[in-house]
Short mmCIF file of C-alpha atoms in Angstrom, two decimals:
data_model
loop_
_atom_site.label_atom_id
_atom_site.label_comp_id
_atom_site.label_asym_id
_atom_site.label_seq_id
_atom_site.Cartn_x
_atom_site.Cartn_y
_atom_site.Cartn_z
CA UNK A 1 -30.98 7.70 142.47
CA UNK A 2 -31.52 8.44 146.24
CA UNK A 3 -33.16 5.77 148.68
CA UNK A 4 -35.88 6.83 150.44
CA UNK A 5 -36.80 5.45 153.55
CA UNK A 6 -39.77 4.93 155.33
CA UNK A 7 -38.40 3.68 158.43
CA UNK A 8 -34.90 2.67 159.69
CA UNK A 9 -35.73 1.31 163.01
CA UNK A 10 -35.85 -2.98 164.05
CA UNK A 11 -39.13 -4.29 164.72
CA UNK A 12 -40.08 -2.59 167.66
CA UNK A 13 -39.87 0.70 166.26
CA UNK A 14 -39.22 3.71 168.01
CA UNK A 15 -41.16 4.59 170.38
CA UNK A 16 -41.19 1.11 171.97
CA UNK A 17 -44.92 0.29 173.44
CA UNK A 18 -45.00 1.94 177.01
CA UNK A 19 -40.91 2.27 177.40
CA UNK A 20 -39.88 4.76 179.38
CA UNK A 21 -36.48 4.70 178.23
CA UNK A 22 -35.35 7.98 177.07
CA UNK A 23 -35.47 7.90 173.62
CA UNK A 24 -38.47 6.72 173.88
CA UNK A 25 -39.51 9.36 175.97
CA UNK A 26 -37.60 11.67 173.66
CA UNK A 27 -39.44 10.53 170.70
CA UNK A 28 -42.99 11.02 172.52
CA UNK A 29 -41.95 14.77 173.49
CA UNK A 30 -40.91 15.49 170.01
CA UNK A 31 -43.82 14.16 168.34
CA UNK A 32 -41.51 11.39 166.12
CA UNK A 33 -41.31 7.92 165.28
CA UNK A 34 -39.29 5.86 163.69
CA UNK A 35 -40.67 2.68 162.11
CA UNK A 36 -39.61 -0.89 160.88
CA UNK A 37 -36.86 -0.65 158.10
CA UNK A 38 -38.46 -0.27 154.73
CA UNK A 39 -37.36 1.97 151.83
CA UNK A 40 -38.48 3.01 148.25
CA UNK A 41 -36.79 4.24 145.16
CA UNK A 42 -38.53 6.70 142.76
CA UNK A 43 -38.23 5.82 138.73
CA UNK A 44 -37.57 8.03 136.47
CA UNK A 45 -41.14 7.81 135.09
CA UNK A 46 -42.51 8.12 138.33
CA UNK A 47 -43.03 4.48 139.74
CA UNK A 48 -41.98 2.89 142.41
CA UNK A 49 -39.62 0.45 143.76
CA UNK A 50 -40.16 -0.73 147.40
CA UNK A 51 -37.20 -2.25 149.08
CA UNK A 52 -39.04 -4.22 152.11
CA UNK A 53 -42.45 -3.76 152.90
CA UNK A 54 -42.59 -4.24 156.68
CA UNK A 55 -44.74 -0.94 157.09
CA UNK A 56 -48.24 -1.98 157.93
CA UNK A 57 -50.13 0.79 155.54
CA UNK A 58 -47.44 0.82 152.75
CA UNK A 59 -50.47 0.20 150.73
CA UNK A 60 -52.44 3.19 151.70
CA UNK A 61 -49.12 5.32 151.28
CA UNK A 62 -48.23 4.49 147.80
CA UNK A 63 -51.92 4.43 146.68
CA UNK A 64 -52.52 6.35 143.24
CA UNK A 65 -48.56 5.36 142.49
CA UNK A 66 -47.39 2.18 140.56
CA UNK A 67 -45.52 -0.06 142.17
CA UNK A 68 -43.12 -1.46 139.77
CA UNK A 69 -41.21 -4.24 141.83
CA UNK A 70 -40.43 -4.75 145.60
CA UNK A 71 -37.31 -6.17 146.87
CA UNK A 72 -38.17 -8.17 149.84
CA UNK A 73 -34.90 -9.06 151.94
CA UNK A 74 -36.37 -12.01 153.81
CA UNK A 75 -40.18 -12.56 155.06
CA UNK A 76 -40.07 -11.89 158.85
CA UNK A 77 -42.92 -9.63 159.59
CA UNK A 78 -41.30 -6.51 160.50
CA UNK A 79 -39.91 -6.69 156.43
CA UNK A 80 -43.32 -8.12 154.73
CA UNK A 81 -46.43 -6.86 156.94
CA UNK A 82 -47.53 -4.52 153.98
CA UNK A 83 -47.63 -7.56 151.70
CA UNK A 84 -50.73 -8.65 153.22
CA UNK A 85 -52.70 -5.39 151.83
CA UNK A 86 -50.82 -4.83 149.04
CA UNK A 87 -51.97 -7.80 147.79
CA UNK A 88 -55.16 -6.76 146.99
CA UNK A 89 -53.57 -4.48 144.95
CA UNK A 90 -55.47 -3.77 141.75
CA UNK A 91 -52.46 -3.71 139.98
CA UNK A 92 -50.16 -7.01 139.52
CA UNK A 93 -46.72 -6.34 141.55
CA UNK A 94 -43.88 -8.45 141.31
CA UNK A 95 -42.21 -9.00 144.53
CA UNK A 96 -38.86 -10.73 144.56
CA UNK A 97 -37.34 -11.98 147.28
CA UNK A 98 -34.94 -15.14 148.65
CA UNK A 99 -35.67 -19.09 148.82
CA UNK A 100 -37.87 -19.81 151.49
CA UNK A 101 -40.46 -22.17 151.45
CA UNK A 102 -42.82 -20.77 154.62
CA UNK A 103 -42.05 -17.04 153.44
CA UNK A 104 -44.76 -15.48 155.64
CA UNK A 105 -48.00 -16.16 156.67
CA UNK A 106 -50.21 -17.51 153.53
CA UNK A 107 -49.41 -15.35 150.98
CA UNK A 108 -47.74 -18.02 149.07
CA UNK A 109 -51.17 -19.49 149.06
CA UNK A 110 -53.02 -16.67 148.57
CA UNK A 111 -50.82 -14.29 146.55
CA UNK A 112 -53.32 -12.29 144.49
CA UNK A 113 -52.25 -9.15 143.00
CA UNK A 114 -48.40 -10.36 144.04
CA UNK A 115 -46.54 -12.08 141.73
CA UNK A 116 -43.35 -13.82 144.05
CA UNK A 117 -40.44 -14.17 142.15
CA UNK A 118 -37.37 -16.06 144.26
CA UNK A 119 -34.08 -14.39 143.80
CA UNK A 120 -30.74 -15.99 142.87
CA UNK A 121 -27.62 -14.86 144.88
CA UNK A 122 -25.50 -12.55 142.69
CA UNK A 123 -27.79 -12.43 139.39
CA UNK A 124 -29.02 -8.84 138.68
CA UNK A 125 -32.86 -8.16 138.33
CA UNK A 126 -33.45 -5.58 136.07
CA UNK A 127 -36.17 -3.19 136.25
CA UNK A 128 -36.65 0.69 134.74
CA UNK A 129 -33.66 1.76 134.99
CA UNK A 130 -32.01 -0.10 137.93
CA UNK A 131 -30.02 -3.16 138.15
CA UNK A 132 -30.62 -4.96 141.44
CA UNK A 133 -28.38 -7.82 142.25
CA UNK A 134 -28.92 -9.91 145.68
CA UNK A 135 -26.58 -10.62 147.96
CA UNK A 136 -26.60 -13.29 150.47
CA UNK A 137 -26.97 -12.27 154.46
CA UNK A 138 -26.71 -14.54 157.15
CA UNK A 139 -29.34 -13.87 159.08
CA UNK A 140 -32.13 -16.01 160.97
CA UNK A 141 -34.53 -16.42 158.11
CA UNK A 142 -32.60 -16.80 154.18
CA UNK A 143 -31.95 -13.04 153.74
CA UNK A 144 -30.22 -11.23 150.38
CA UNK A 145 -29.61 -7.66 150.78
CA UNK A 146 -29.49 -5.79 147.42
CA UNK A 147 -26.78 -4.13 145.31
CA UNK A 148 -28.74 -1.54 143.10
CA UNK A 149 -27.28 0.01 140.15
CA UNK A 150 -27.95 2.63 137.86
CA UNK A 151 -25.61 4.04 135.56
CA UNK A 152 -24.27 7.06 138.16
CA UNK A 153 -24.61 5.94 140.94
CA UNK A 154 -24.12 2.33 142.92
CA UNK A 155 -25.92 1.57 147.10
CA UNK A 156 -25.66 -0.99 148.69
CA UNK A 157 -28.44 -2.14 150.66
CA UNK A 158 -27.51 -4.71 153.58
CA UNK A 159 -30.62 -5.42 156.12
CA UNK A 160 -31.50 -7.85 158.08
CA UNK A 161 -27.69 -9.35 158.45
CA UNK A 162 -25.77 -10.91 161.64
CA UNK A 163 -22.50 -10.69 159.47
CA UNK A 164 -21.45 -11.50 155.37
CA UNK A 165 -20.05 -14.34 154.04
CA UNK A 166 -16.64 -14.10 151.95
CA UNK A 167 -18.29 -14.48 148.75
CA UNK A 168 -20.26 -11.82 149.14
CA UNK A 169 -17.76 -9.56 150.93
CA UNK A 170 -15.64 -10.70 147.63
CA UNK A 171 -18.65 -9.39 145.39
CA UNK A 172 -18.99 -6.38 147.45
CA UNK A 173 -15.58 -5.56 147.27
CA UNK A 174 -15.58 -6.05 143.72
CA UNK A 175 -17.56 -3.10 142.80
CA UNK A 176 -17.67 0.88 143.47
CA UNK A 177 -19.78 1.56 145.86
CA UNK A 178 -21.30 5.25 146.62
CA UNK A 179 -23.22 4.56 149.66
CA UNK A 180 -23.99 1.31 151.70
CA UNK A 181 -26.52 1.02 154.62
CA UNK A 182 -26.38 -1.87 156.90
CA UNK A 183 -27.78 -3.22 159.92
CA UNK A 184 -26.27 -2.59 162.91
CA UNK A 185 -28.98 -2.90 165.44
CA UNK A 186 -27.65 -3.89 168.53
CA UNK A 187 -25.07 -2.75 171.13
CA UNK A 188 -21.95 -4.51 171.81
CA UNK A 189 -23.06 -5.37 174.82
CA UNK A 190 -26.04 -7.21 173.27
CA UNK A 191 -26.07 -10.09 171.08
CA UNK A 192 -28.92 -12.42 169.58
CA UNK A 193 -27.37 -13.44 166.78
CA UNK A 194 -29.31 -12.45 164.12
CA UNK A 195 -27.83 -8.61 163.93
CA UNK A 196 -24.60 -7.18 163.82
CA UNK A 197 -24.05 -4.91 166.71
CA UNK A 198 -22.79 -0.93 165.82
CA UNK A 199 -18.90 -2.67 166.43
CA UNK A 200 -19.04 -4.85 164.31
CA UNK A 201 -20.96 -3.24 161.86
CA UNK A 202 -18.44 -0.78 161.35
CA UNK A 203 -15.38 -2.82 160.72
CA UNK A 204 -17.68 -4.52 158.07
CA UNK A 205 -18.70 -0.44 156.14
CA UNK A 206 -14.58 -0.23 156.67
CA UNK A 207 -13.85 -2.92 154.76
CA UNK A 208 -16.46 -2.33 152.16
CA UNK A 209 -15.05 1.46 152.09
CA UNK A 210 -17.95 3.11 150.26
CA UNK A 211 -18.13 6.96 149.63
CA UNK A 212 -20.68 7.27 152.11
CA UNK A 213 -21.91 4.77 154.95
CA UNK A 214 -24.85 4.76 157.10
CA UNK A 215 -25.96 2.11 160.17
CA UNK A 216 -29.68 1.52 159.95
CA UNK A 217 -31.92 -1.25 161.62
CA UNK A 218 -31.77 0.70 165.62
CA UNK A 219 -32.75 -0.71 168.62
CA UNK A 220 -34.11 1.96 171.16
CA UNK A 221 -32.05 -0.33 173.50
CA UNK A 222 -29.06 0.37 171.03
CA UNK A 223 -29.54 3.87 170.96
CA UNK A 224 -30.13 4.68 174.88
CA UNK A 225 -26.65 2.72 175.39
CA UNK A 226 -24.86 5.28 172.78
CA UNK A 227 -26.56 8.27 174.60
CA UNK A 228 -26.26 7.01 178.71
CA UNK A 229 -21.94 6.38 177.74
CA UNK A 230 -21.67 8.82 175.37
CA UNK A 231 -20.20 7.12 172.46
CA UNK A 232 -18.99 8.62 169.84
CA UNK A 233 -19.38 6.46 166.50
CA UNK A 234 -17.96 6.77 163.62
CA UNK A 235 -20.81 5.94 160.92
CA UNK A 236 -24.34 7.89 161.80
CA UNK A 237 -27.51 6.38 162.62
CA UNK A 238 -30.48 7.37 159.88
#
């Protein structure tokens, strides 16, 4: 299993529209970009399963593929945008994701091809091969990041989050984990409460100890600060 991401960056993006920070700048000269966070898993017979849709032409980018599930986090835009066209999907998808009774915009009321299934904290979803269990975030919105499981291999995927809760640090901790990506958009000098800044975001991937941890979620803000002082961190940026 390997998660594939379409974008790692908040919902700005990177480059920011008309900053002249440098990595902006730096993305511009190099010809990159670095969109909302939004990922996808490959199935062993070739479908797909989207965690987050926030990308705007998800549908265009997965047309001719089956979509077997997405696993929404929460339904700000910047996570859900691509809902809006992959609902006229021809195919039915099922899209599961946490209580919330606005969700986003009216695709409750006008689902179509999606089929919205809510989520309960801490009981696995299975689908193809993968076990996906959802774990409670505290976050602005009602927000369950995802534990996915096959039978090799075990990531933990933690976005949008301002920190975890003990029960589901406790579940975390409970199980072996091979690689965990979390959010960890903002700089310590920054807070909104709704993100975990790169600090604290690494005393939380200490705790959890996984094999292999990643930050994901960046701020162009976050990432000028690292470069103007320098830091040295001790998780990467993807």
């Amino acid at each position: 299993m390997k998660l594939k991401f379409l974008g790692t960056a908040d919902s700005g993006g990177i480059p920011s529209h008309n900053c002249d920070c440098s990595i902006c700048e730096e993305y511009r000269r190099k010809g990159k970009k670095n969109l909302a966070t939004s990922a996808y898993i490959e199935c062993e017979n070739d479908e797909i399963i989207l965690l987050d849709a926030g990308i705007e032409d998800i549908a265009s980018i997965f047309d001719g593929g089956k979509i077997a599930a997405i696993f929404l986090t929460h339904f700000h835009p910047d996570h859900a945008l691509g809902l809006l066209r992959l609902r006229y999907s021809s195919d039915k998808i099922v899209c599961y994701h946490p209580k919330d009774k606005d969700g986003f915009a009216d695709l409750f009321k006008h689902p179509k091809a999606l089929d919205f299934m809510e989520n309960i904290p801490f009981n696995p979803i299975e689908v193809n091969e993968f076990k996906f269990t959802p774990i409670p975030l505290k976050h602005s919105k009602n927000t369950t990041g995802y534990l996915i499981q096959t039978k090799n291999k075990t990531i933990a995927y933690l976005t949008d989050c301002a920190g975890i809760s003990e029960k589901s640090m406790e579940f975390l901790l409970s199980c072996t984990i091979d690689e965990c990506y979390i959010d960890a958009c903002l700089a310590p000098n920054f807070s909104n409460g709704n993100h975990l800044n790169y600090e604290e975001a690494t005393l939380v991937l200490d705790e959890i100890g996984a094999k292999k941890s990643y930050f994901i979620h960046s701020s162009h803000f976050t990432l000028e600060h690292i470069k103007r002082n320098n830091i040295e961190l001790k998780y990467d940026y993807i």
